[in-house]
PDB file of C-alpha atoms in Angstrom:
ATOM      1  CA  MET A   1      -2.607   0.671 -20.227  1.00  0.00           C
ATOM      2  CA  ILE A   2       0.746   0.015 -19.204  1.00  0.00           C
ATOM      3  CA  ASP A   3       3.847   0.766 -21.254  1.00  0.00           C
ATOM      4  CA  SER A   4       4.558  -2.650 -22.984  1.00  0.00           C
ATOM      5  CA  GLY A   5       8.142  -1.444 -22.288  1.00  0.00           C
ATOM      6  CA  MET A   6       7.583  -2.119 -18.648  1.00  0.00           C
ATOM      7  CA  THR A   7       8.764  -5.990 -16.885  1.00  0.00           C
ATOM      8  CA  ALA A   8       5.734  -5.745 -14.726  1.00  0.00           C
ATOM      9  CA  LYS A   9       2.120  -3.934 -14.375  1.00  0.00           C
ATOM     10  CA  ALA A  10       2.855  -0.802 -12.507  1.00  0.00           C
ATOM     11  CA  GLN A  11       0.431   0.300  -9.971  1.00  0.00           C
ATOM     12  CA  LEU A  12      -0.243   4.152  -8.989  1.00  0.00           C
ATOM     13  CA  VAL A  13      -2.320   3.824  -6.123  1.00  0.00           C
ATOM     14  CA  ILE A  14      -3.843   7.635  -4.541  1.00  0.00           C
ATOM     15  CA  ILE A  15      -5.053   7.264  -0.885  1.00  0.00           C
ATOM     16  CA  THR A  16      -7.084   9.483   0.466  1.00  0.00           C
ATOM     17  CA  GLY A  17     -10.379   9.886   2.396  1.00  0.00           C
ATOM     18  CA  MET A  18     -11.677  11.630   5.442  1.00  0.00           C
ATOM     19  CA  SER A  19      -8.893  12.471   8.172  1.00  0.00           C
ATOM     20  CA  GLY A  20      -9.019   9.782  10.881  1.00  0.00           C
ATOM     21  CA  ALA A  21     -10.566   7.369   8.757  1.00  0.00           C
ATOM     22  CA  GLY A  22      -7.271   5.309   8.591  1.00  0.00           C
ATOM     23  CA  LYS A  23      -5.184   6.265   5.921  1.00  0.00           C
ATOM     24  CA  THR A  24      -1.901   5.771   8.438  1.00  0.00           C
ATOM     25  CA  ILE A  25      -2.891   1.532   8.728  1.00  0.00           C
ATOM     26  CA  ALA A  26      -3.826   1.819   5.000  1.00  0.00           C
ATOM     27  CA  VAL A  27      -0.245   3.305   4.040  1.00  0.00           C
ATOM     28  CA  GLN A  28       1.573   0.916   6.497  1.00  0.00           C
ATOM     29  CA  SER A  29      -0.548  -2.030   4.959  1.00  0.00           C
ATOM     30  CA  MET A  30       0.793  -0.538   1.500  1.00  0.00           C
ATOM     31  CA  GLU A  31       4.463  -0.327   2.409  1.00  0.00           C
ATOM     32  CA  ASP A  32       4.027  -4.399   3.774  1.00  0.00           C
ATOM     33  CA  LEU A  33       3.003  -5.030   0.228  1.00  0.00           C
ATOM     34  CA  GLY A  34       5.757  -3.758  -1.483  1.00  0.00           C
ATOM     35  CA  PHE A  35       4.868  -0.040  -2.580  1.00  0.00           C
ATOM     36  CA  PHE A  36       6.698   2.603  -2.417  1.00  0.00           C
ATOM     37  CA  CYS A  37       4.705   5.271   0.017  1.00  0.00           C
ATOM     38  CA  VAL A  38       4.804   8.634   0.204  1.00  0.00           C
ATOM     39  CA  ASP A  39       2.669  10.534   2.929  1.00  0.00           C
ATOM     40  CA  ASN A  40       1.172  13.841   2.855  1.00  0.00           C
ATOM     41  CA  LEU A  41       2.182  14.367  -0.955  1.00  0.00           C
ATOM     42  CA  PRO A  42       0.925  17.663  -2.360  1.00  0.00           C
ATOM     43  CA  PRO A  43      -1.267  16.900  -5.387  1.00  0.00           C
ATOM     44  CA  ILE A  44       0.405  18.629  -7.992  1.00  0.00           C
ATOM     45  CA  LEU A  45       3.574  16.697  -7.420  1.00  0.00           C
ATOM     46  CA  ILE A  46       1.581  13.640  -8.697  1.00  0.00           C
ATOM     47  CA  PRO A  47       2.010  13.784 -12.292  1.00  0.00           C
ATOM     48  CA  LYS A  48       6.348  13.829 -11.541  1.00  0.00           C
ATOM     49  CA  PHE A  49       5.578  10.324  -9.624  1.00  0.00           C
ATOM     50  CA  ALA A  50       3.783   8.954 -12.927  1.00  0.00           C
ATOM     51  CA  GLU A  51       6.776   9.764 -15.022  1.00  0.00           C
ATOM     52  CA  LEU A  52       8.918   8.430 -12.547  1.00  0.00           C
ATOM     53  CA  ILE A  53       7.558   5.345 -12.830  1.00  0.00           C
ATOM     54  CA  GLU A  54       7.143   5.372 -16.694  1.00  0.00           C
ATOM     55  CA  GLN A  55      10.932   5.649 -16.818  1.00  0.00           C
ATOM     56  CA  SER A  56      12.085   3.684 -14.266  1.00  0.00           C
ATOM     57  CA  ASN A  57      11.484   0.834 -16.990  1.00  0.00           C
ATOM     58  CA  GLY A  58       9.598  -1.368 -14.177  1.00  0.00           C
ATOM     59  CA  LYS A  59      12.130  -0.437 -11.226  1.00  0.00           C
ATOM     60  CA  ILE A  60       9.613   1.673  -9.864  1.00  0.00           C
ATOM     61  CA  GLY A  61       6.222  -0.249 -10.259  1.00  0.00           C
ATOM     62  CA  LYS A  62       4.182  -0.058  -6.757  1.00  0.00           C
ATOM     63  CA  VAL A  63       3.362   3.507  -5.448  1.00  0.00           C
ATOM     64  CA  ALA A  64       1.000   4.667  -3.132  1.00  0.00           C
ATOM     65  CA  LEU A  65       0.571   8.555  -2.593  1.00  0.00           C
ATOM     66  CA  VAL A  66      -1.680   9.783   0.483  1.00  0.00           C
ATOM     67  CA  ILE A  67      -2.906  12.581  -0.251  1.00  0.00           C
ATOM     68  CA  ASP A  68      -4.615  14.991   2.751  1.00  0.00           C
ATOM     69  CA  LEU A  69      -6.438  17.844   1.544  1.00  0.00           C
ATOM     70  CA  ARG A  70      -6.188  20.769   3.623  1.00  0.00           C
ATOM     71  CA  GLY A  71      -8.073  23.333   1.563  1.00  0.00           C
ATOM     72  CA  ARG A  72      -9.662  24.178  -1.683  1.00  0.00           C
ATOM     73  CA  GLU A  73      -6.724  24.621  -3.065  1.00  0.00           C
ATOM     74  CA  PHE A  74      -5.653  21.298  -2.290  1.00  0.00           C
ATOM     75  CA  PHE A  75      -8.478  19.734  -4.333  1.00  0.00           C
ATOM     76  CA  THR A  76      -8.102  21.716  -7.118  1.00  0.00           C
ATOM     77  CA  ALA A  77      -4.747  20.824  -7.835  1.00  0.00           C
ATOM     78  CA  LEU A  78      -5.875  16.731  -7.302  1.00  0.00           C
ATOM     79  CA  ALA A  79      -7.965  16.991  -9.914  1.00  0.00           C
ATOM     80  CA  GLU A  80      -5.835  18.937 -12.188  1.00  0.00           C
ATOM     81  CA  SER A  81      -2.764  16.172 -11.876  1.00  0.00           C
ATOM     82  CA  ILE A  82      -5.633  13.709 -11.917  1.00  0.00           C
ATOM     83  CA  ALA A  83      -6.349  15.003 -15.668  1.00  0.00           C
ATOM     84  CA  TYR A  84      -3.085  15.392 -16.412  1.00  0.00           C
ATOM     85  CA  LEU A  85      -2.978  11.398 -15.409  1.00  0.00           C
ATOM     86  CA  LYS A  86      -5.104  10.806 -17.777  1.00  0.00           C
ATOM     87  CA  GLU A  87      -3.992  12.835 -20.999  1.00  0.00           C
ATOM     88  CA  HIS A  88      -0.022  12.625 -21.024  1.00  0.00           C
ATOM     89  CA  TYR A  89       0.345   8.917 -19.240  1.00  0.00           C
ATOM     90  CA  SER A  90      -0.166   5.362 -20.118  1.00  0.00           C
ATOM     91  CA  ILE A  91       0.131   3.964 -16.746  1.00  0.00           C
ATOM     92  CA  GLY A  92      -2.911   2.905 -14.584  1.00  0.00           C
ATOM     93  CA  PHE A  93      -3.929   4.346 -11.526  1.00  0.00           C
ATOM     94  CA  GLU A  94      -6.888   4.014  -9.022  1.00  0.00           C
ATOM     95  CA  ILE A  95      -8.135   6.197  -6.098  1.00  0.00           C
ATOM     96  CA  LEU A  96      -8.770   4.535  -2.484  1.00  0.00           C
ATOM     97  CA  PHE A  97     -10.907   6.287  -0.319  1.00  0.00           C
ATOM     98  CA  LEU A  98     -11.531   5.597   3.080  1.00  0.00           C
ATOM     99  CA  ASP A  99     -14.408   7.042   5.409  1.00  0.00           C
ATOM    100  CA  ALA A 100     -16.390   6.730   8.434  1.00  0.00           C
ATOM    101  CA  THR A 101     -19.367   8.069  10.298  1.00  0.00           C
ATOM    102  CA  ASP A 102     -19.177  11.639  11.914  1.00  0.00           C
ATOM    103  CA  SER A 103     -20.249  10.003  15.318  1.00  0.00           C
ATOM    104  CA  VAL A 104     -17.279   7.837  15.044  1.00  0.00           C
ATOM    105  CA  LEU A 105     -14.515   9.736  13.964  1.00  0.00           C
ATOM    106  CA  VAL A 106     -15.473  12.549  16.221  1.00  0.00           C
ATOM    107  CA  GLN A 107     -14.846   9.755  18.744  1.00  0.00           C
ATOM    108  CA  ARG A 108     -11.068   8.767  17.726  1.00  0.00           C
ATOM    109  CA  TYR A 109     -10.436  12.648  17.451  1.00  0.00           C
ATOM    110  CA  LYS A 110     -11.494  12.458  21.314  1.00  0.00           C
ATOM    111  CA  GLU A 111     -10.009   9.254  22.219  1.00  0.00           C
ATOM    112  CA  SER A 112      -6.219  10.903  20.723  1.00  0.00           C
ATOM    113  CA  ARG A 113      -6.693  14.366  21.445  1.00  0.00           C
ATOM    114  CA  ARG A 114      -5.776  15.830  18.206  1.00  0.00           C
ATOM    115  CA  ARG A 115      -7.188  18.445  16.860  1.00  0.00           C
ATOM    116  CA  HIS A 116      -9.054  18.220  13.302  1.00  0.00           C
ATOM    117  CA  PRO A 117      -6.686  20.199  10.463  1.00  0.00           C
ATOM    118  CA  LEU A 118     -10.194  21.975   9.710  1.00  0.00           C
ATOM    119  CA  ALA A 119     -11.830  22.778  12.624  1.00  0.00           C
ATOM    120  CA  ALA A 120     -11.094  26.465  13.010  1.00  0.00           C
ATOM    121  CA  ASN A 121     -12.771  26.592  16.459  1.00  0.00           C
ATOM    122  CA  GLY A 122     -11.449  23.593  18.066  1.00  0.00           C
ATOM    123  CA  MET A 123     -14.714  21.401  17.693  1.00  0.00           C
ATOM    124  CA  PRO A 124     -14.348  18.143  15.640  1.00  0.00           C
ATOM    125  CA  LEU A 125     -17.403  17.898  13.922  1.00  0.00           C
ATOM    126  CA  ASP A 126     -17.264  21.394  12.434  1.00  0.00           C
ATOM    127  CA  GLY A 127     -14.001  20.308  10.685  1.00  0.00           C
ATOM    128  CA  ILE A 128     -15.363  16.549   9.926  1.00  0.00           C
ATOM    129  CA  ARG A 129     -18.644  18.509   8.015  1.00  0.00           C
ATOM    130  CA  THR A 130     -16.527  20.774   6.363  1.00  0.00           C
ATOM    131  CA  GLU A 131     -14.020  18.187   4.925  1.00  0.00           C
ATOM    132  CA  ARG A 132     -16.853  15.807   4.032  1.00  0.00           C
ATOM    133  CA  ARG A 133     -18.455  18.192   1.949  1.00  0.00           C
ATOM    134  CA  MET A 134     -14.965  19.059   0.286  1.00  0.00           C
ATOM    135  CA  LEU A 135     -14.418  15.488  -0.511  1.00  0.00           C
ATOM    136  CA  GLU A 136     -17.716  14.487  -1.821  1.00  0.00           C
ATOM    137  CA  ASP A 137     -17.150  14.719  -5.387  1.00  0.00           C
ATOM    138  CA  LEU A 138     -13.620  13.402  -4.913  1.00  0.00           C
ATOM    139  CA  LYS A 139     -15.440  10.197  -3.183  1.00  0.00           C
ATOM    140  CA  GLY A 140     -17.490   9.553  -6.370  1.00  0.00           C
ATOM    141  CA  TRP A 141     -14.141   9.360  -8.539  1.00  0.00           C
ATOM    142  CA  ALA A 142     -12.852   6.329  -6.005  1.00  0.00           C
ATOM    143  CA  SER A 143     -12.343   3.288  -7.511  1.00  0.00           C
ATOM    144  CA  GLN A 144     -13.036   1.579  -3.850  1.00  0.00           C
ATOM    145  CA  VAL A 145     -14.438   3.161  -0.909  1.00  0.00           C
ATOM    146  CA  ILE A 146     -13.708   1.411   2.622  1.00  0.00           C
ATOM    147  CA  ASP A 147     -15.815   2.223   5.572  1.00  0.00           C
ATOM    148  CA  THR A 148     -13.680   1.727   8.451  1.00  0.00           C
ATOM    149  CA  SER A 149     -16.150   2.415  11.009  1.00  0.00           C
ATOM    150  CA  ASN A 150     -16.451  -0.439  12.207  1.00  0.00           C
ATOM    151  CA  LEU A 151     -12.961  -2.108  11.092  1.00  0.00           C
ATOM    152  CA  LYS A 152     -10.415  -2.758  13.701  1.00  0.00           C
ATOM    153  CA  PRO A 153      -6.886  -1.737  12.505  1.00  0.00           C
ATOM    154  CA  ALA A 154      -6.275  -5.797  11.839  1.00  0.00           C
ATOM    155  CA  GLN A 155      -9.167  -6.035   9.552  1.00  0.00           C
ATOM    156  CA  LEU A 156      -8.377  -3.044   7.637  1.00  0.00           C
ATOM    157  CA  LYS A 157      -5.233  -4.233   6.665  1.00  0.00           C
ATOM    158  CA  ASP A 158      -6.943  -7.426   5.558  1.00  0.00           C
ATOM    159  CA  ARG A 159      -9.454  -5.390   3.568  1.00  0.00           C
ATOM    160  CA  ILE A 160      -6.365  -3.740   2.095  1.00  0.00           C
ATOM    161  CA  ILE A 161      -4.262  -6.510   1.423  1.00  0.00           C
ATOM    162  CA  SER A 162      -7.325  -8.526  -0.215  1.00  0.00           C
ATOM    163  CA  ARG A 163      -7.464  -5.901  -2.766  1.00  0.00           C
ATOM    164  CA  PHE A 164      -3.589  -5.287  -3.737  1.00  0.00           C
ATOM    165  CA  VAL A 165      -2.347  -8.897  -3.479  1.00  0.00           C
ATOM    166  CA  GLN A 166      -4.522  -9.786  -6.394  1.00  0.00           C
ATOM    167  CA  ALA A 167      -1.877 -11.375  -8.894  1.00  0.00           C
ATOM    168  CA  ASP A 168      -4.581 -10.342 -11.467  1.00  0.00           C
ATOM    169  CA  MET A 169      -5.479  -6.623 -11.203  1.00  0.00           C
ATOM    170  CA  ASN A 170      -7.973  -7.169 -13.913  1.00  0.00           C
ATOM    171  CA  ALA A 171      -9.987  -9.371 -11.962  1.00  0.00           C
ATOM    172  CA  LEU A 172     -13.424  -7.467 -10.419  1.00  0.00           C
ATOM    173  CA  SER A 173     -13.197  -7.844  -6.289  1.00  0.00           C
ATOM    174  CA  VAL A 174     -16.228  -8.692  -4.907  1.00  0.00           C
ATOM    175  CA  ASN A 175     -16.753  -7.834  -1.208  1.00  0.00           C
ATOM    176  CA  VAL A 176     -20.279  -9.401   0.076  1.00  0.00           C
ATOM    177  CA  THR A 177     -20.966  -7.821   3.836  1.00  0.00           C
ATOM    178  CA  SER A 178     -23.808  -8.715   6.222  1.00  0.00           C
ATOM    179  CA  PHE A 179     -24.855  -6.374   8.181  1.00  0.00           C
ATOM    180  CA  GLY A 180     -27.681  -5.672  10.919  1.00  0.00           C
ATOM    181  CA  PHE A 181     -29.944  -2.734   9.852  1.00  0.00           C
ATOM    182  CA  LYS A 182     -30.711  -1.654  13.745  1.00  0.00           C
ATOM    183  CA  TYR A 183     -26.826  -0.874  13.243  1.00  0.00           C
ATOM    184  CA  GLY A 184     -26.728   1.459  10.308  1.00  0.00           C
ATOM    185  CA  ILE A 185     -26.256   0.286   6.622  1.00  0.00           C
ATOM    186  CA  PRO A 186     -22.722   0.071   5.562  1.00  0.00           C
ATOM    187  CA  ILE A 187     -21.858   3.311   3.740  1.00  0.00           C
ATOM    188  CA  ASP A 188     -19.289   1.934   1.036  1.00  0.00           C
ATOM    189  CA  ALA A 189     -21.905  -0.683  -0.088  1.00  0.00           C
ATOM    190  CA  ASP A 190     -22.917  -0.279  -3.670  1.00  0.00           C
ATOM    191  CA  LEU A 191     -25.543  -2.702  -3.554  1.00  0.00           C
ATOM    192  CA  ILE A 192     -27.808  -3.412  -0.649  1.00  0.00           C
ATOM    193  CA  TYR A 193     -30.419  -5.907  -0.165  1.00  0.00           C
ATOM    194  CA  ASP A 194     -32.656  -6.624   2.168  1.00  0.00           C
ATOM    195  CA  VAL A 195     -33.603 -10.433   3.713  1.00  0.00           C
ATOM    196  CA  ARG A 196     -36.041  -9.232   6.400  1.00  0.00           C
ATOM    197  CA  PHE A 197     -38.764 -10.516   5.041  1.00  0.00           C
ATOM    198  CA  LEU A 198     -37.434 -14.397   5.027  1.00  0.00           C
ATOM    199  CA  PRO A 199     -38.401 -16.709   8.199  1.00  0.00           C
ATOM    200  CA  ASN A 200     -36.399 -15.316  11.210  1.00  0.00           C
ATOM    201  CA  PRO A 201     -34.231 -17.777  13.271  1.00  0.00           C
ATOM    202  CA  HIS A 202     -33.995 -15.497  15.713  1.00  0.00           C
ATOM    203  CA  TYR A 203     -37.466 -16.955  17.212  1.00  0.00           C
ATOM    204  CA  VAL A 204     -36.385 -20.364  17.464  1.00  0.00           C
ATOM    205  CA  ASP A 205     -35.078 -21.053  20.521  1.00  0.00           C
ATOM    206  CA  HIS A 206     -32.023 -23.472  20.154  1.00  0.00           C
ATOM    207  CA  LEU A 207     -31.210 -21.500  16.837  1.00  0.00           C
ATOM    208  CA  ARG A 208     -31.236 -17.774  18.396  1.00  0.00           C
ATOM    209  CA  PRO A 209     -27.594 -18.082  20.277  1.00  0.00           C
ATOM    210  CA  ASN A 210     -25.814 -19.279  16.527  1.00  0.00           C
ATOM    211  CA  THR A 211     -25.385 -17.201  13.545  1.00  0.00           C
ATOM    212  CA  GLY A 212     -25.949 -18.113   9.889  1.00  0.00           C
ATOM    213  CA  GLN A 213     -22.642 -19.550   9.636  1.00  0.00           C
ATOM    214  CA  ASP A 214     -23.758 -21.999  11.975  1.00  0.00           C
ATOM    215  CA  PRO A 215     -25.172 -25.034   9.873  1.00  0.00           C
ATOM    216  CA  GLU A 216     -28.344 -25.452  11.441  1.00  0.00           C
ATOM    217  CA  VAL A 217     -29.043 -21.807  11.221  1.00  0.00           C
ATOM    218  CA  TYR A 218     -27.772 -21.977   7.693  1.00  0.00           C
ATOM    219  CA  ASP A 219     -30.082 -24.943   7.103  1.00  0.00           C
ATOM    220  CA  TYR A 220     -33.143 -23.235   8.579  1.00  0.00           C
ATOM    221  CA  VAL A 221     -32.813 -20.278   6.262  1.00  0.00           C
ATOM    222  CA  MET A 222     -32.489 -22.092   3.162  1.00  0.00           C
ATOM    223  CA  LYS A 223     -35.386 -24.473   3.407  1.00  0.00           C
ATOM    224  CA  TRP A 224     -37.771 -22.130   2.857  1.00  0.00           C
ATOM    225  CA  PRO A 225     -39.354 -21.432  -1.218  1.00  0.00           C
ATOM    226  CA  GLU A 226     -38.773 -17.725  -0.943  1.00  0.00           C
ATOM    227  CA  THR A 227     -35.299 -18.230  -0.327  1.00  0.00           C
ATOM    228  CA  GLN A 228     -35.025 -20.296  -2.856  1.00  0.00           C
ATOM    229  CA  THR A 229     -37.050 -18.313  -5.135  1.00  0.00           C
ATOM    230  CA  PHE A 230     -34.687 -15.005  -3.760  1.00  0.00           C
ATOM    231  CA  LEU A 231     -31.658 -16.442  -4.172  1.00  0.00           C
ATOM    232  CA  THR A 232     -32.634 -17.663  -8.175  1.00  0.00           C
ATOM    233  CA  LYS A 233     -33.414 -13.852  -8.788  1.00  0.00           C
ATOM    234  CA  LEU A 234     -30.464 -11.991  -6.898  1.00  0.00           C
ATOM    235  CA  LEU A 235     -28.187 -14.501  -8.723  1.00  0.00           C
ATOM    236  CA  ASP A 236     -29.547 -13.880 -11.742  1.00  0.00           C
ATOM    237  CA  MET A 237     -29.164  -9.904 -11.560  1.00  0.00           C
ATOM    238  CA  LEU A 238     -25.863 -10.229 -10.102  1.00  0.00           C
ATOM    239  CA  GLN A 239     -24.257 -12.423 -12.907  1.00  0.00           C
ATOM    240  CA  PHE A 240     -25.967  -9.505 -15.334  1.00  0.00           C
ATOM    241  CA  LEU A 241     -24.515  -6.676 -13.286  1.00  0.00           C
ATOM    242  CA  LEU A 242     -20.923  -7.930 -12.119  1.00  0.00           C
ATOM    243  CA  PRO A 243     -19.743  -8.199 -15.917  1.00  0.00           C
ATOM    244  CA  LEU A 244     -21.309  -4.643 -16.787  1.00  0.00           C
ATOM    245  CA  TYR A 245     -19.410  -3.429 -13.605  1.00  0.00           C
ATOM    246  CA  ARG A 246     -16.284  -4.738 -14.926  1.00  0.00           C
ATOM    247  CA  LYS A 247     -16.215  -3.954 -18.749  1.00  0.00           C
ATOM    248  CA  GLU A 248     -17.198  -0.013 -17.167  1.00  0.00           C
ATOM    249  CA  GLY A 249     -13.629  -0.287 -15.207  1.00  0.00           C
ATOM    250  CA  LYS A 250     -14.634  -0.759 -11.938  1.00  0.00           C
ATOM    251  CA  SER A 251     -12.353  -2.907  -9.415  1.00  0.00           C
ATOM    252  CA  GLN A 252     -14.432  -3.349  -6.498  1.00  0.00           C
ATOM    253  CA  ILE A 253     -18.015  -4.218  -5.947  1.00  0.00           C
ATOM    254  CA  VAL A 254     -19.717  -4.299  -2.061  1.00  0.00           C
ATOM    255  CA  ILE A 255     -22.458  -6.117  -2.160  1.00  0.00           C
ATOM    256  CA  GLY A 256     -24.484  -5.305   1.276  1.00  0.00           C
ATOM    257  CA  ILE A 257     -27.415  -8.240   2.887  1.00  0.00           C
ATOM    258  CA  GLY A 258     -28.707  -7.148   5.639  1.00  0.00           C
ATOM    259  CA  CYS A 259     -31.134  -8.226   8.142  1.00  0.00           C
ATOM    260  CA  THR A 260     -32.246  -6.678  11.652  1.00  0.00           C
ATOM    261  CA  GLY A 261     -29.667  -7.724  13.750  1.00  0.00           C
ATOM    262  CA  GLY A 262     -27.158  -9.179  11.034  1.00  0.00           C
ATOM    263  CA  LYS A 263     -26.635 -11.945  13.031  1.00  0.00           C
ATOM    264  CA  HIS A 264     -28.706 -15.185  11.028  1.00  0.00           C
ATOM    265  CA  ARG A 265     -30.322 -14.768   8.017  1.00  0.00           C
ATOM    266  CA  SER A 266     -28.085 -12.019   6.213  1.00  0.00           C
ATOM    267  CA  VAL A 267     -25.036 -14.257   7.488  1.00  0.00           C
ATOM    268  CA  ALA A 268     -26.301 -17.051   6.047  1.00  0.00           C
ATOM    269  CA  ILE A 269     -27.465 -15.456   2.815  1.00  0.00           C
ATOM    270  CA  ALA A 270     -24.082 -13.585   2.468  1.00  0.00           C
ATOM    271  CA  GLU A 271     -22.546 -17.241   2.940  1.00  0.00           C
ATOM    272  CA  TYR A 272     -24.353 -18.781  -0.131  1.00  0.00           C
ATOM    273  CA  LEU A 273     -23.404 -16.098  -2.531  1.00  0.00           C
ATOM    274  CA  GLY A 274     -19.551 -16.116  -1.604  1.00  0.00           C
ATOM    275  CA  ARG A 275     -19.941 -19.794  -2.626  1.00  0.00           C
ATOM    276  CA  MET A 276     -21.512 -19.084  -5.494  1.00  0.00           C
ATOM    277  CA  LEU A 277     -19.703 -15.995  -6.844  1.00  0.00           C
ATOM    278  CA  GLY A 278     -16.303 -17.526  -6.064  1.00  0.00           C
ATOM    279  CA  SER A 279     -17.203 -20.248  -8.558  1.00  0.00           C
ATOM    280  CA  SER A 280     -16.396 -17.225 -11.361  1.00  0.00           C
ATOM    281  CA  ASP A 281     -12.931 -16.940 -12.619  1.00  0.00           C
ATOM    282  CA  THR A 282     -13.285 -13.492 -13.395  1.00  0.00           C
ATOM    283  CA  GLU A 283     -14.297 -12.258  -9.764  1.00  0.00           C
ATOM    284  CA  ASN A 284     -12.341 -12.435  -6.880  1.00  0.00           C
ATOM    285  CA  VAL A 285     -14.778 -12.811  -3.480  1.00  0.00           C
ATOM    286  CA  ARG A 286     -14.568 -12.013  -0.123  1.00  0.00           C
ATOM    287  CA  VAL A 287     -17.188 -12.400   2.596  1.00  0.00           C
ATOM    288  CA  SER A 288     -17.102 -10.611   5.864  1.00  0.00           C
ATOM    289  CA  HIS A 289     -19.942 -10.355   8.715  1.00  0.00           C
ATOM    290  CA  ARG A 290     -19.945  -7.144  10.313  1.00  0.00           C
ATOM    291  CA  ASP A 291     -22.508  -7.462  13.091  1.00  0.00           C
ATOM    292  CA  SER A 292     -22.790 -10.956  13.661  1.00  0.00           C
ATOM    293  CA  ASP A 293     -20.957 -11.306  16.882  1.00  0.00           C
ATOM    294  CA  ARG A 294     -22.325  -7.842  18.274  1.00  0.00           C
ATOM    295  CA  ASP A 295     -24.857  -9.395  21.111  1.00  0.00           C
ATOM    296  CA  ARG A 296     -22.675 -12.060  22.285  1.00  0.00           C
ATOM    297  CA  HIS A 297     -21.236  -9.257  24.568  1.00  0.00           C
TER     298      HIS A 297
END
């Protein structure tokens, strides 16, 4: 997609999403990766930056633009700018969308004592709900959605760096994350698999304090015939799906593996999938465990 005259593969990343979801951390992470970053850019100026990249002959190859949608006219301008990019420029671009649950966003606004930009009456939840409706279509256009609800700033930075530091941007980034259903389903997951049907180590006294990363718990989860049958079928499905996602143009897939508390079964299965999928030359695989340490405190 990039002009053959460029000496390096250009990257234009549009960072957007819910107010309070972590765009400031995202842009700081991109700056650390050597991106030229512009915060709060009017969407109508996006084509100008694409033109600048193409005319720089590789001197400006990594640009991240933070777009905050403060009104319907901004959304319209962004849609028109993206359509213009596709029609008039050879440069590739992607949209990074940051999201979080309403309750987490409300809490963040209370802690910061900031006023939500779309909350005319000063009530954060009203502004959050208005913004979420406005951004619904844009979220569907995103090449990557990150749910920051349970991420610390350092963890969000790690997620972003692990995505954009890849030497081969044509590879598919696969994030396998375990979670507990009692804490909610990850809102950024593309595929969800429920492993609550497997025998539960929670009911084995000496295994209960540990997680699926512990060899004893891992071996317990893996020893059952239904586990092996499930993994055979799941791997077969993923090995069929992932090349199709990559062919369709996706750059990132989030696979959620859930059990009751996100501590034993889901963790073990996620670790197994990470090892098996990580052996591929066409995927970059990362494993994370959202809820495995929740009850240790």
